[in-house]
Amino acid sequence: MAHTIAVLSQKGGTGKTTTVRTLADVLRRSDVRTLAVDLDPQGNLSDYFDLPTDVEPTIADVLSGRAQAEEAVHEDIIPANLSLAEAELMMGGKMGRELTLRRALTGVAGEYEVILIDCPPSLGLLTVNALVAADRALITAEAQYFALQGVEQAMQVVELARDSLNPQLTLLGVLLNLADMRTVHSREALLSLRERFGEEVFDTVIRASIAYAESAERATSILDHRPDLGADYMALAEEVLERLPDAGEARGRLRRLAAQSAPT
Ligand SMILES: Nc1ncnc2c1ncn2[C@@H]1O[C@H](COP(=O)(O)OP(=O)(O)OP(=O)(O)O)[C@@H](O)[C@H]1O
Ligand SMILES: [Mg+2]
């Protein structure tokens, strides 16, 4: 069975989609079978992976019961578009609405080692569906003032999902993203997160760079566009696998990839 990781934040623009895209890139290059699920009506993940905008079926069709999850997998991605906003509204009125994604993904979970779910920038029904479908939650925070409040709010939703619907759910970690450690903002954000969440905060901090916007625009992985920056995500992937049970063999594959891509 796959390890299913929901990537969430209370705020917009904390690098969730970039994290899902790039972790998927690193894992796939290490031959770890990885499914990426776009659960945001903005459809950014689908764009970052350069899927055609009219690709069908999408996650909206899956959540509405019009398609099976396996039919909606395109190049190991389940895409989303604006029709997901409508699907979310429809789900809202149904019994078991929080369980829809969990049920839908059981059909594909056996095909993958890791499933990454990209949540929208709100803590509403879609994010709750991701947390009920997942066994781990990865919270991203932008390295700014108020990072701590945002993470605390996301953590409350994780705890709510665990206490009410998904007792297996645990925190995978808190990721400080878009950081410029030369600034006081970023250093204080990291310090406050470490004080509050200790070891739960990943050692890896993802550095801010304009190169991410460029690589998103070109739908090119940062691993190819700027391998020096991509190294942050290689290190993050290593930490992620370290925190997953039974992922020792996958870590071996990742180490081999890292050795190949290290500068000589
Ligand atoms: N490490 C980084 N440094 C600088 N810019 C980044 C970095 N990571 C992502 N970005 C850029 O920041 C913007 C937001 O990133 P991304 O889309 O990954 O965030 P998000 O949390 O998914 O946003 P949303 O909440 O809208 O879904 C994008 O333009 C992206 O290219
Ligand atoms: Mg996003």
PDB file of C-alpha atoms and ligand atoms in Angstrom:
ATOM      1  CA  MET A   1       0.000   0.000   0.000  1.00  0.00           C
ATOM      2  CA  ALA A   2       1.104   3.493  -0.803  1.00  0.00           C
ATOM      3  CA  HIS A   3       2.142   6.064   1.753  1.00  0.00           C
ATOM      4  CA  THR A   4      -0.315   8.900   1.152  1.00  0.00           C
ATOM      5  CA  ILE A   5       0.905  12.387   2.008  1.00  0.00           C
ATOM      6  CA  ALA A   6      -1.372  15.446   2.047  1.00  0.00           C
ATOM      7  CA  VAL A   7       0.526  18.701   1.489  1.00  0.00           C
ATOM      8  CA  LEU A   8      -1.390  21.560   3.048  1.00  0.00           C
ATOM      9  CA  SER A   9      -1.205  25.044   4.473  1.00  0.00           C
ATOM     10  CA  GLN A  10      -3.673  27.487   5.912  1.00  0.00           C
ATOM     11  CA  LYS A  11      -2.340  30.260   3.671  1.00  0.00           C
ATOM     12  CA  GLY A  12      -1.933  30.569  -0.081  1.00  0.00           C
ATOM     13  CA  GLY A  13       1.449  30.724  -1.775  1.00  0.00           C
ATOM     14  CA  THR A  14       3.469  28.673   0.697  1.00  0.00           C
ATOM     15  CA  GLY A  15       4.901  26.467  -2.052  1.00  0.00           C
ATOM     16  CA  LYS A  16       2.562  23.466  -1.677  1.00  0.00           C
ATOM     17  CA  THR A  17       2.207  22.818  -5.376  1.00  0.00           C
ATOM     18  CA  THR A  18       5.912  23.264  -6.046  1.00  0.00           C
ATOM     19  CA  THR A  19       6.652  20.880  -3.192  1.00  0.00           C
ATOM     20  CA  VAL A  20       4.325  18.208  -4.599  1.00  0.00           C
ATOM     21  CA  ARG A  21       5.653  18.642  -8.117  1.00  0.00           C
ATOM     22  CA  THR A  22       9.311  18.573  -7.138  1.00  0.00           C
ATOM     23  CA  LEU A  23       9.070  15.787  -4.551  1.00  0.00           C
ATOM     24  CA  ALA A  24       7.280  13.747  -7.235  1.00  0.00           C
ATOM     25  CA  ASP A  25      10.126  14.542  -9.651  1.00  0.00           C
ATOM     26  CA  VAL A  26      12.808  13.427  -7.192  1.00  0.00           C
ATOM     27  CA  LEU A  27      10.951  10.262  -6.182  1.00  0.00           C
ATOM     28  CA  ARG A  28      10.152   9.242  -9.750  1.00  0.00           C
ATOM     29  CA  ARG A  29      13.747   9.752 -10.823  1.00  0.00           C
ATOM     30  CA  SER A  30      14.654   7.417  -7.973  1.00  0.00           C
ATOM     31  CA  ASP A  31      12.205   4.856  -9.397  1.00  0.00           C
ATOM     32  CA  VAL A  32       9.800   5.298  -6.498  1.00  0.00           C
ATOM     33  CA  ARG A  33       6.335   4.840  -8.040  1.00  0.00           C
ATOM     34  CA  THR A  34       4.624   8.133  -7.221  1.00  0.00           C
ATOM     35  CA  LEU A  35       1.137   9.435  -7.956  1.00  0.00           C
ATOM     36  CA  ALA A  36       0.481  13.184  -7.734  1.00  0.00           C
ATOM     37  CA  VAL A  37      -3.110  14.243  -7.062  1.00  0.00           C
ATOM     38  CA  ASP A  38      -4.220  17.804  -7.812  1.00  0.00           C
ATOM     39  CA  LEU A  39      -6.923  18.686  -5.299  1.00  0.00           C
ATOM     40  CA  ASP A  40      -7.016  22.419  -6.033  1.00  0.00           C
ATOM     41  CA  PRO A  41      -9.590  23.933  -8.417  1.00  0.00           C
ATOM     42  CA  GLN A  42      -6.830  26.348  -9.521  1.00  0.00           C
ATOM     43  CA  GLY A  43      -5.266  23.343 -11.272  1.00  0.00           C
ATOM     44  CA  ASN A  44      -1.730  24.652 -10.743  1.00  0.00           C
ATOM     45  CA  LEU A  45      -0.213  21.209 -10.267  1.00  0.00           C
ATOM     46  CA  SER A  46      -1.685  20.049 -13.555  1.00  0.00           C
ATOM     47  CA  ASP A  47      -0.193  23.168 -15.212  1.00  0.00           C
ATOM     48  CA  TYR A  48       3.210  22.709 -13.563  1.00  0.00           C
ATOM     49  CA  PHE A  49       3.280  19.203 -15.018  1.00  0.00           C
ATOM     50  CA  ASP A  50       2.175  20.637 -18.372  1.00  0.00           C
ATOM     51  CA  LEU A  51      -0.863  18.408 -18.801  1.00  0.00           C
ATOM     52  CA  PRO A  52      -3.223  19.581 -21.566  1.00  0.00           C
ATOM     53  CA  THR A  53      -5.858  21.898 -20.049  1.00  0.00           C
ATOM     54  CA  ASP A  54      -8.745  19.842 -21.475  1.00  0.00           C
ATOM     55  CA  VAL A  55      -7.499  16.481 -20.146  1.00  0.00           C
ATOM     56  CA  GLU A  56     -10.346  14.288 -18.816  1.00  0.00           C
ATOM     57  CA  PRO A  57     -11.483  12.732 -16.610  1.00  0.00           C
ATOM     58  CA  THR A  58     -10.216  14.823 -13.684  1.00  0.00           C
ATOM     59  CA  ILE A  59     -10.399  14.549  -9.907  1.00  0.00           C
ATOM     60  CA  ALA A  60     -13.775  16.356 -10.101  1.00  0.00           C
ATOM     61  CA  ASP A  61     -15.182  13.425 -12.120  1.00  0.00           C
ATOM     62  CA  VAL A  62     -13.758  10.998  -9.581  1.00  0.00           C
ATOM     63  CA  LEU A  63     -15.225  12.827  -6.579  1.00  0.00           C
ATOM     64  CA  SER A  64     -18.592  13.135  -8.311  1.00  0.00           C
ATOM     65  CA  GLY A  65     -18.649   9.405  -9.033  1.00  0.00           C
ATOM     66  CA  ARG A  66     -18.516   9.881 -12.822  1.00  0.00           C
ATOM     67  CA  ALA A  67     -15.114   8.182 -13.183  1.00  0.00           C
ATOM     68  CA  GLN A  68     -12.904   5.717 -11.348  1.00  0.00           C
ATOM     69  CA  ALA A  69      -9.610   7.043 -10.001  1.00  0.00           C
ATOM     70  CA  GLU A  70      -7.653   4.733 -12.313  1.00  0.00           C
ATOM     71  CA  GLU A  71      -9.340   6.307 -15.359  1.00  0.00           C
ATOM     72  CA  ALA A  72      -8.332   9.785 -14.175  1.00  0.00           C
ATOM     73  CA  VAL A  73      -4.601   8.998 -13.927  1.00  0.00           C
ATOM     74  CA  HIS A  74      -2.695  10.729 -16.720  1.00  0.00           C
ATOM     75  CA  GLU A  75       1.103  10.302 -16.647  1.00  0.00           C
ATOM     76  CA  ASP A  76       0.858   9.415 -12.943  1.00  0.00           C
ATOM     77  CA  ILE A  77      -1.084  12.588 -12.184  1.00  0.00           C
ATOM     78  CA  ILE A  78      -4.759  12.991 -11.355  1.00  0.00           C
ATOM     79  CA  PRO A  79      -5.430  16.485 -12.666  1.00  0.00           C
ATOM     80  CA  ALA A  80      -7.860  19.173 -11.542  1.00  0.00           C
ATOM     81  CA  ASN A  81      -9.484  22.203 -13.068  1.00  0.00           C
ATOM     82  CA  LEU A  82     -12.191  24.684 -12.114  1.00  0.00           C
ATOM     83  CA  SER A  83     -14.872  22.001 -12.319  1.00  0.00           C
ATOM     84  CA  LEU A  84     -13.511  20.817  -8.961  1.00  0.00           C
ATOM     85  CA  ALA A  85     -15.120  23.877  -7.330  1.00  0.00           C
ATOM     86  CA  GLU A  86     -18.515  22.614  -8.461  1.00  0.00           C
ATOM     87  CA  ALA A  87     -17.724  19.058  -7.390  1.00  0.00           C
ATOM     88  CA  GLU A  88     -16.814  20.386  -3.928  1.00  0.00           C
ATOM     89  CA  LEU A  89     -20.182  22.127  -3.641  1.00  0.00           C
ATOM     90  CA  MET A  90     -22.018  18.976  -4.693  1.00  0.00           C
ATOM     91  CA  MET A  91     -20.076  16.854  -2.194  1.00  0.00           C
ATOM     92  CA  GLY A  92     -20.983  19.257   0.602  1.00  0.00           C
ATOM     93  CA  GLY A  93     -24.559  17.999   0.698  1.00  0.00           C
ATOM     94  CA  LYS A  94     -23.797  14.283   0.813  1.00  0.00           C
ATOM     95  CA  MET A  95     -23.402  11.819   3.656  1.00  0.00           C
ATOM     96  CA  GLY A  96     -19.821  10.731   4.147  1.00  0.00           C
ATOM     97  CA  ARG A  97     -18.607  13.778   2.240  1.00  0.00           C
ATOM     98  CA  GLU A  98     -15.268  13.752   4.081  1.00  0.00           C
ATOM     99  CA  LEU A  99     -14.559  10.186   2.949  1.00  0.00           C
ATOM    100  CA  THR A 100     -15.067  10.637  -0.790  1.00  0.00           C
ATOM    101  CA  LEU A 101     -11.399  10.920  -1.777  1.00  0.00           C
ATOM    102  CA  ARG A 102     -10.296   8.160   0.568  1.00  0.00           C
ATOM    103  CA  ARG A 103     -12.771   5.736  -0.993  1.00  0.00           C
ATOM    104  CA  ALA A 104     -11.880   6.850  -4.503  1.00  0.00           C
ATOM    105  CA  LEU A 105      -8.132   6.362  -4.058  1.00  0.00           C
ATOM    106  CA  THR A 106      -8.333   2.786  -2.777  1.00  0.00           C
ATOM    107  CA  GLY A 107      -8.546   1.663  -6.416  1.00  0.00           C
ATOM    108  CA  VAL A 108      -5.101   3.062  -7.279  1.00  0.00           C
ATOM    109  CA  ALA A 109      -3.223   2.862  -3.962  1.00  0.00           C
ATOM    110  CA  GLY A 110      -1.861  -0.593  -4.759  1.00  0.00           C
ATOM    111  CA  GLU A 111      -0.095   0.708  -7.888  1.00  0.00           C
ATOM    112  CA  TYR A 112       2.051   3.245  -6.070  1.00  0.00           C
ATOM    113  CA  GLU A 113       4.611   3.533  -3.282  1.00  0.00           C
ATOM    114  CA  VAL A 114       3.860   7.195  -2.588  1.00  0.00           C
ATOM    115  CA  ILE A 115       0.776   9.323  -3.277  1.00  0.00           C
ATOM    116  CA  LEU A 116       1.174  13.089  -2.900  1.00  0.00           C
ATOM    117  CA  ILE A 117      -1.963  15.242  -2.620  1.00  0.00           C
ATOM    118  CA  ASP A 118      -1.757  18.953  -3.396  1.00  0.00           C
ATOM    119  CA  CYS A 119      -4.371  20.805  -1.321  1.00  0.00           C
ATOM    120  CA  PRO A 120      -5.992  24.142  -2.101  1.00  0.00           C
ATOM    121  CA  PRO A 121      -5.082  27.191   0.029  1.00  0.00           C
ATOM    122  CA  SER A 122      -7.929  26.790   2.493  1.00  0.00           C
ATOM    123  CA  LEU A 123      -8.790  24.370   5.238  1.00  0.00           C
ATOM    124  CA  GLY A 124     -12.194  23.463   3.790  1.00  0.00           C
ATOM    125  CA  LEU A 125     -13.808  20.244   2.605  1.00  0.00           C
ATOM    126  CA  LEU A 126     -11.213  19.433  -0.043  1.00  0.00           C
ATOM    127  CA  THR A 127      -8.346  19.680   2.425  1.00  0.00           C
ATOM    128  CA  VAL A 128     -10.317  17.618   4.943  1.00  0.00           C
ATOM    129  CA  ASN A 129     -10.835  14.992   2.213  1.00  0.00           C
ATOM    130  CA  ALA A 130      -7.081  14.955   1.624  1.00  0.00           C
ATOM    131  CA  LEU A 131      -6.425  14.512   5.357  1.00  0.00           C
ATOM    132  CA  VAL A 132      -8.902  11.661   5.605  1.00  0.00           C
ATOM    133  CA  ALA A 133      -7.395   9.948   2.545  1.00  0.00           C
ATOM    134  CA  ALA A 134      -3.816  10.425   3.813  1.00  0.00           C
ATOM    135  CA  ASP A 135      -1.723   8.714   6.459  1.00  0.00           C
ATOM    136  CA  ARG A 136       0.709  11.617   6.753  1.00  0.00           C
ATOM    137  CA  ALA A 137       0.368  15.410   6.604  1.00  0.00           C
ATOM    138  CA  LEU A 138       3.098  17.732   5.408  1.00  0.00           C
ATOM    139  CA  ILE A 139       2.502  21.366   6.352  1.00  0.00           C
ATOM    140  CA  THR A 140       4.270  24.060   4.371  1.00  0.00           C
ATOM    141  CA  ALA A 141       4.971  27.540   5.716  1.00  0.00           C
ATOM    142  CA  GLU A 142       6.302  30.588   3.966  1.00  0.00           C
ATOM    143  CA  ALA A 143       9.284  32.021   5.789  1.00  0.00           C
ATOM    144  CA  GLN A 144       7.512  35.216   6.858  1.00  0.00           C
ATOM    145  CA  TYR A 145       5.919  36.828   9.876  1.00  0.00           C
ATOM    146  CA  PHE A 146       2.829  34.845  10.922  1.00  0.00           C
ATOM    147  CA  ALA A 147       4.308  31.563   9.662  1.00  0.00           C
ATOM    148  CA  LEU A 148       3.732  30.078  13.103  1.00  0.00           C
ATOM    149  CA  GLN A 149       0.035  31.056  13.266  1.00  0.00           C
ATOM    150  CA  GLY A 150      -0.576  29.538   9.843  1.00  0.00           C
ATOM    151  CA  VAL A 151       1.076  26.264  10.829  1.00  0.00           C
ATOM    152  CA  GLU A 152      -0.830  26.142  14.119  1.00  0.00           C
ATOM    153  CA  GLN A 153      -4.140  26.518  12.286  1.00  0.00           C
ATOM    154  CA  ALA A 154      -3.227  23.803   9.780  1.00  0.00           C
ATOM    155  CA  MET A 155      -2.154  21.585  12.688  1.00  0.00           C
ATOM    156  CA  GLN A 156      -5.549  22.031  14.336  1.00  0.00           C
ATOM    157  CA  VAL A 157      -7.264  20.775  11.196  1.00  0.00           C
ATOM    158  CA  VAL A 158      -4.886  17.800  11.073  1.00  0.00           C
ATOM    159  CA  GLU A 159      -5.782  16.999  14.684  1.00  0.00           C
ATOM    160  CA  LEU A 160      -9.485  17.373  13.970  1.00  0.00           C
ATOM    161  CA  ALA A 161      -9.255  14.972  11.031  1.00  0.00           C
ATOM    162  CA  ARG A 162      -7.325  12.490  13.184  1.00  0.00           C
ATOM    163  CA  ASP A 163      -9.670  12.694  16.159  1.00  0.00           C
ATOM    164  CA  SER A 164     -12.870  12.449  14.172  1.00  0.00           C
ATOM    165  CA  LEU A 165     -12.293  10.499  10.987  1.00  0.00           C
ATOM    166  CA  ASN A 166      -8.765   9.202  10.451  1.00  0.00           C
ATOM    167  CA  PRO A 167      -7.004   7.884  13.575  1.00  0.00           C
ATOM    168  CA  GLN A 168      -3.990   6.700  11.511  1.00  0.00           C
ATOM    169  CA  LEU A 169      -3.150  10.240  10.412  1.00  0.00           C
ATOM    170  CA  THR A 170       0.137  11.600  11.730  1.00  0.00           C
ATOM    171  CA  LEU A 171       2.248  14.618  10.982  1.00  0.00           C
ATOM    172  CA  LEU A 172       5.061  13.965   8.524  1.00  0.00           C
ATOM    173  CA  GLY A 173       6.638  17.333   9.160  1.00  0.00           C
ATOM    174  CA  VAL A 174       6.612  21.093   8.841  1.00  0.00           C
ATOM    175  CA  LEU A 175       8.505  22.580   5.921  1.00  0.00           C
ATOM    176  CA  LEU A 176       9.874  26.105   5.864  1.00  0.00           C
ATOM    177  CA  ASN A 177       9.609  27.241   2.270  1.00  0.00           C
ATOM    178  CA  LEU A 178      10.573  30.304   0.226  1.00  0.00           C
ATOM    179  CA  ALA A 179      13.238  31.162   2.775  1.00  0.00           C
ATOM    180  CA  ASP A 180      15.990  33.732   2.504  1.00  0.00           C
ATOM    181  CA  MET A 181      18.142  33.079   5.521  1.00  0.00           C
ATOM    182  CA  ARG A 182      19.939  36.408   5.035  1.00  0.00           C
ATOM    183  CA  THR A 183      16.747  38.139   6.221  1.00  0.00           C
ATOM    184  CA  VAL A 184      15.575  38.505   9.796  1.00  0.00           C
ATOM    185  CA  HIS A 185      12.051  37.435   8.738  1.00  0.00           C
ATOM    186  CA  SER A 186      13.180  34.038   7.553  1.00  0.00           C
ATOM    187  CA  ARG A 187      15.482  33.396  10.491  1.00  0.00           C
ATOM    188  CA  GLU A 188      12.775  34.329  12.969  1.00  0.00           C
ATOM    189  CA  ALA A 189      10.200  32.198  11.183  1.00  0.00           C
ATOM    190  CA  LEU A 190      12.487  29.172  11.408  1.00  0.00           C
ATOM    191  CA  LEU A 191      13.323  29.843  15.041  1.00  0.00           C
ATOM    192  CA  SER A 192       9.678  30.176  16.050  1.00  0.00           C
ATOM    193  CA  LEU A 193       8.708  26.986  14.227  1.00  0.00           C
ATOM    194  CA  ARG A 194      11.589  25.058  15.833  1.00  0.00           C
ATOM    195  CA  GLU A 195      10.703  26.380  19.283  1.00  0.00           C
ATOM    196  CA  ARG A 196       7.104  25.319  18.863  1.00  0.00           C
ATOM    197  CA  PHE A 197       7.375  22.120  16.833  1.00  0.00           C
ATOM    198  CA  GLY A 198      10.927  20.928  17.516  1.00  0.00           C
ATOM    199  CA  GLU A 199      11.957  17.869  15.537  1.00  0.00           C
ATOM    200  CA  GLU A 200       8.740  17.976  13.516  1.00  0.00           C
ATOM    201  CA  VAL A 201      10.305  20.786  11.474  1.00  0.00           C
ATOM    202  CA  PHE A 202      12.348  19.401   8.608  1.00  0.00           C
ATOM    203  CA  ASP A 203      16.058  20.217   8.767  1.00  0.00           C
ATOM    204  CA  THR A 204      15.823  21.052   5.090  1.00  0.00           C
ATOM    205  CA  VAL A 205      14.713  24.595   4.343  1.00  0.00           C
ATOM    206  CA  ILE A 206      13.695  25.381   0.762  1.00  0.00           C
ATOM    207  CA  ARG A 207      15.516  28.496  -0.375  1.00  0.00           C
ATOM    208  CA  ALA A 208      13.593  31.247  -2.148  1.00  0.00           C
ATOM    209  CA  SER A 209      14.590  31.954  -5.718  1.00  0.00           C
ATOM    210  CA  ILE A 210      12.992  33.598  -8.716  1.00  0.00           C
ATOM    211  CA  ALA A 211      14.085  30.486 -10.631  1.00  0.00           C
ATOM    212  CA  TYR A 212      10.993  28.677  -9.265  1.00  0.00           C
ATOM    213  CA  ALA A 213       8.600  31.050 -11.022  1.00  0.00           C
ATOM    214  CA  GLU A 214      10.626  30.637 -14.228  1.00  0.00           C
ATOM    215  CA  SER A 215      10.615  26.870 -14.011  1.00  0.00           C
ATOM    216  CA  ALA A 216       6.856  26.826 -13.238  1.00  0.00           C
ATOM    217  CA  GLU A 217       6.182  29.000 -16.261  1.00  0.00           C
ATOM    218  CA  ARG A 218       8.177  26.687 -18.492  1.00  0.00           C
ATOM    219  CA  ALA A 219       6.739  23.569 -16.813  1.00  0.00           C
ATOM    220  CA  THR A 220      10.355  22.448 -16.302  1.00  0.00           C
ATOM    221  CA  SER A 221      11.417  20.765 -13.102  1.00  0.00           C
ATOM    222  CA  ILE A 222      13.690  22.861 -10.898  1.00  0.00           C
ATOM    223  CA  LEU A 223      15.895  19.740 -10.849  1.00  0.00           C
ATOM    224  CA  ASP A 224      16.708  20.433 -14.504  1.00  0.00           C
ATOM    225  CA  HIS A 225      16.293  24.202 -14.544  1.00  0.00           C
ATOM    226  CA  ARG A 226      18.556  24.847 -11.528  1.00  0.00           C
ATOM    227  CA  PRO A 227      20.035  21.640 -10.111  1.00  0.00           C
ATOM    228  CA  ASP A 228      21.873  23.685  -7.455  1.00  0.00           C
ATOM    229  CA  LEU A 229      18.485  24.745  -6.032  1.00  0.00           C
ATOM    230  CA  GLY A 230      16.943  21.357  -6.750  1.00  0.00           C
ATOM    231  CA  ALA A 231      19.398  20.008  -4.172  1.00  0.00           C
ATOM    232  CA  ASP A 232      17.032  21.366  -1.480  1.00  0.00           C
ATOM    233  CA  TYR A 233      14.294  19.042  -2.677  1.00  0.00           C
ATOM    234  CA  MET A 234      16.719  16.113  -2.952  1.00  0.00           C
ATOM    235  CA  ALA A 235      17.514  16.663   0.730  1.00  0.00           C
ATOM    236  CA  LEU A 236      13.825  17.017   1.581  1.00  0.00           C
ATOM    237  CA  ALA A 237      12.966  13.784  -0.232  1.00  0.00           C
ATOM    238  CA  GLU A 238      15.650  12.008   1.797  1.00  0.00           C
ATOM    239  CA  GLU A 239      14.139  13.320   5.032  1.00  0.00           C
ATOM    240  CA  VAL A 240      10.633  12.388   3.888  1.00  0.00           C
ATOM    241  CA  LEU A 241      11.679   8.800   3.157  1.00  0.00           C
ATOM    242  CA  GLU A 242      13.550   8.649   6.481  1.00  0.00           C
ATOM    243  CA  ARG A 243      10.282   9.500   8.247  1.00  0.00           C
ATOM    244  CA  LEU A 244       8.221   6.890   6.392  1.00  0.00           C
ATOM    245  CA  PRO A 245       8.191   3.333   7.689  1.00  0.00           C
ATOM    246  CA  ASP A 246       9.524   0.620   5.352  1.00  0.00           C
ATOM    247  CA  ALA A 247      11.072   3.099   2.932  1.00  0.00           C
ATOM    248  CA  GLY A 248      14.702   2.010   3.451  1.00  0.00           C
ATOM    249  CA  GLU A 249      14.983   0.426   0.036  1.00  0.00           C
ATOM    250  CA  ALA A 250      13.494   3.506  -1.661  1.00  0.00           C
ATOM    251  CA  ARG A 251      16.076   5.618   0.207  1.00  0.00           C
ATOM    252  CA  GLY A 252      18.791   3.485  -1.329  1.00  0.00           C
ATOM    253  CA  ARG A 253      17.449   4.318  -4.772  1.00  0.00           C
ATOM    254  CA  LEU A 254      17.316   8.016  -3.901  1.00  0.00           C
ATOM    255  CA  ARG A 255      20.930   7.945  -2.658  1.00  0.00           C
ATOM    256  CA  ARG A 256      22.036   6.454  -5.967  1.00  0.00           C
ATOM    257  CA  LEU A 257      20.230   9.259  -7.823  1.00  0.00           C
ATOM    258  CA  ALA A 258      21.856  11.860  -5.546  1.00  0.00           C
ATOM    259  CA  ALA A 259      25.303  10.371  -6.184  1.00  0.00           C
ATOM    260  CA  GLN A 260      24.734  10.500  -9.936  1.00  0.00           C
ATOM    261  CA  SER A 261      23.525  14.104  -9.917  1.00  0.00           C
ATOM    262  CA  ALA A 262      26.116  15.485  -7.481  1.00  0.00           C
ATOM    263  CA  PRO A 263      28.532  17.897  -9.154  1.00  0.00           C
ATOM    264  CA  THR A 264      31.876  16.241  -9.988  1.00  0.00           C
TER     265      THR A 264
HETATM  266  N1  LIG B   1      11.377  28.203  -3.193  1.00  0.00           N
HETATM  267  C1  LIG B   1      10.722  29.147  -3.881  1.00  0.00           C
HETATM  268  N2  LIG B   1      11.263  30.362  -4.058  1.00  0.00           N
HETATM  269  C2  LIG B   1      10.619  31.355  -4.724  1.00  0.00           C
HETATM  270  N3  LIG B   1       9.429  31.193  -5.310  1.00  0.00           N
HETATM  271  C3  LIG B   1       8.842  29.984  -5.166  1.00  0.00           C
HETATM  272  C4  LIG B   1       9.443  28.906  -4.465  1.00  0.00           C
HETATM  273  N4  LIG B   1       8.607  27.841  -4.503  1.00  0.00           N
HETATM  274  C5  LIG B   1       7.537  28.234  -5.204  1.00  0.00           C
HETATM  275  N5  LIG B   1       7.678  29.517  -5.617  1.00  0.00           N
HETATM  276  C6  LIG B   1       6.756  30.346  -6.398  1.00  0.00           C
HETATM  277  O1  LIG B   1       5.802  30.900  -5.501  1.00  0.00           O
HETATM  278  C7  LIG B   1       4.512  30.880  -6.076  1.00  0.00           C
HETATM  279  C8  LIG B   1       3.602  30.008  -5.206  1.00  0.00           C
HETATM  280  O2  LIG B   1       4.117  28.666  -5.209  1.00  0.00           O
HETATM  281  P1  LIG B   1       3.150  27.426  -5.230  1.00  0.00           P
HETATM  282  O3  LIG B   1       2.184  27.548  -6.356  1.00  0.00           O
HETATM  283  O4  LIG B   1       3.970  26.219  -5.167  1.00  0.00           O
HETATM  284  O5  LIG B   1       2.435  27.689  -3.830  1.00  0.00           O
HETATM  285  P2  LIG B   1       1.074  27.105  -3.301  1.00  0.00           P
HETATM  286  O6  LIG B   1       1.171  27.042  -1.827  1.00  0.00           O
HETATM  287  O7  LIG B   1       0.714  25.876  -4.013  1.00  0.00           O
HETATM  288  O8  LIG B   1       0.051  28.257  -3.730  1.00  0.00           O
HETATM  289  P3  LIG B   1      -1.553  28.164  -3.623  1.00  0.00           P
HETATM  290  O9  LIG B   1      -1.818  28.336  -2.176  1.00  0.00           O
HETATM  291  O10 LIG B   1      -2.048  29.307  -4.468  1.00  0.00           O
HETATM  292  O11 LIG B   1      -1.953  26.828  -4.133  1.00  0.00           O
HETATM  293  C9  LIG B   1       4.690  30.339  -7.494  1.00  0.00           C
HETATM  294  O12 LIG B   1       4.849  31.416  -8.379  1.00  0.00           O
HETATM  295  C10 LIG B   1       5.979  29.539  -7.406  1.00  0.00           C
HETATM  296  O13 LIG B   1       6.639  29.466  -8.650  1.00  0.00           O
HETATM  297 MG    MG B   2      -1.029  25.353  -5.014  1.00  0.00          MG
END
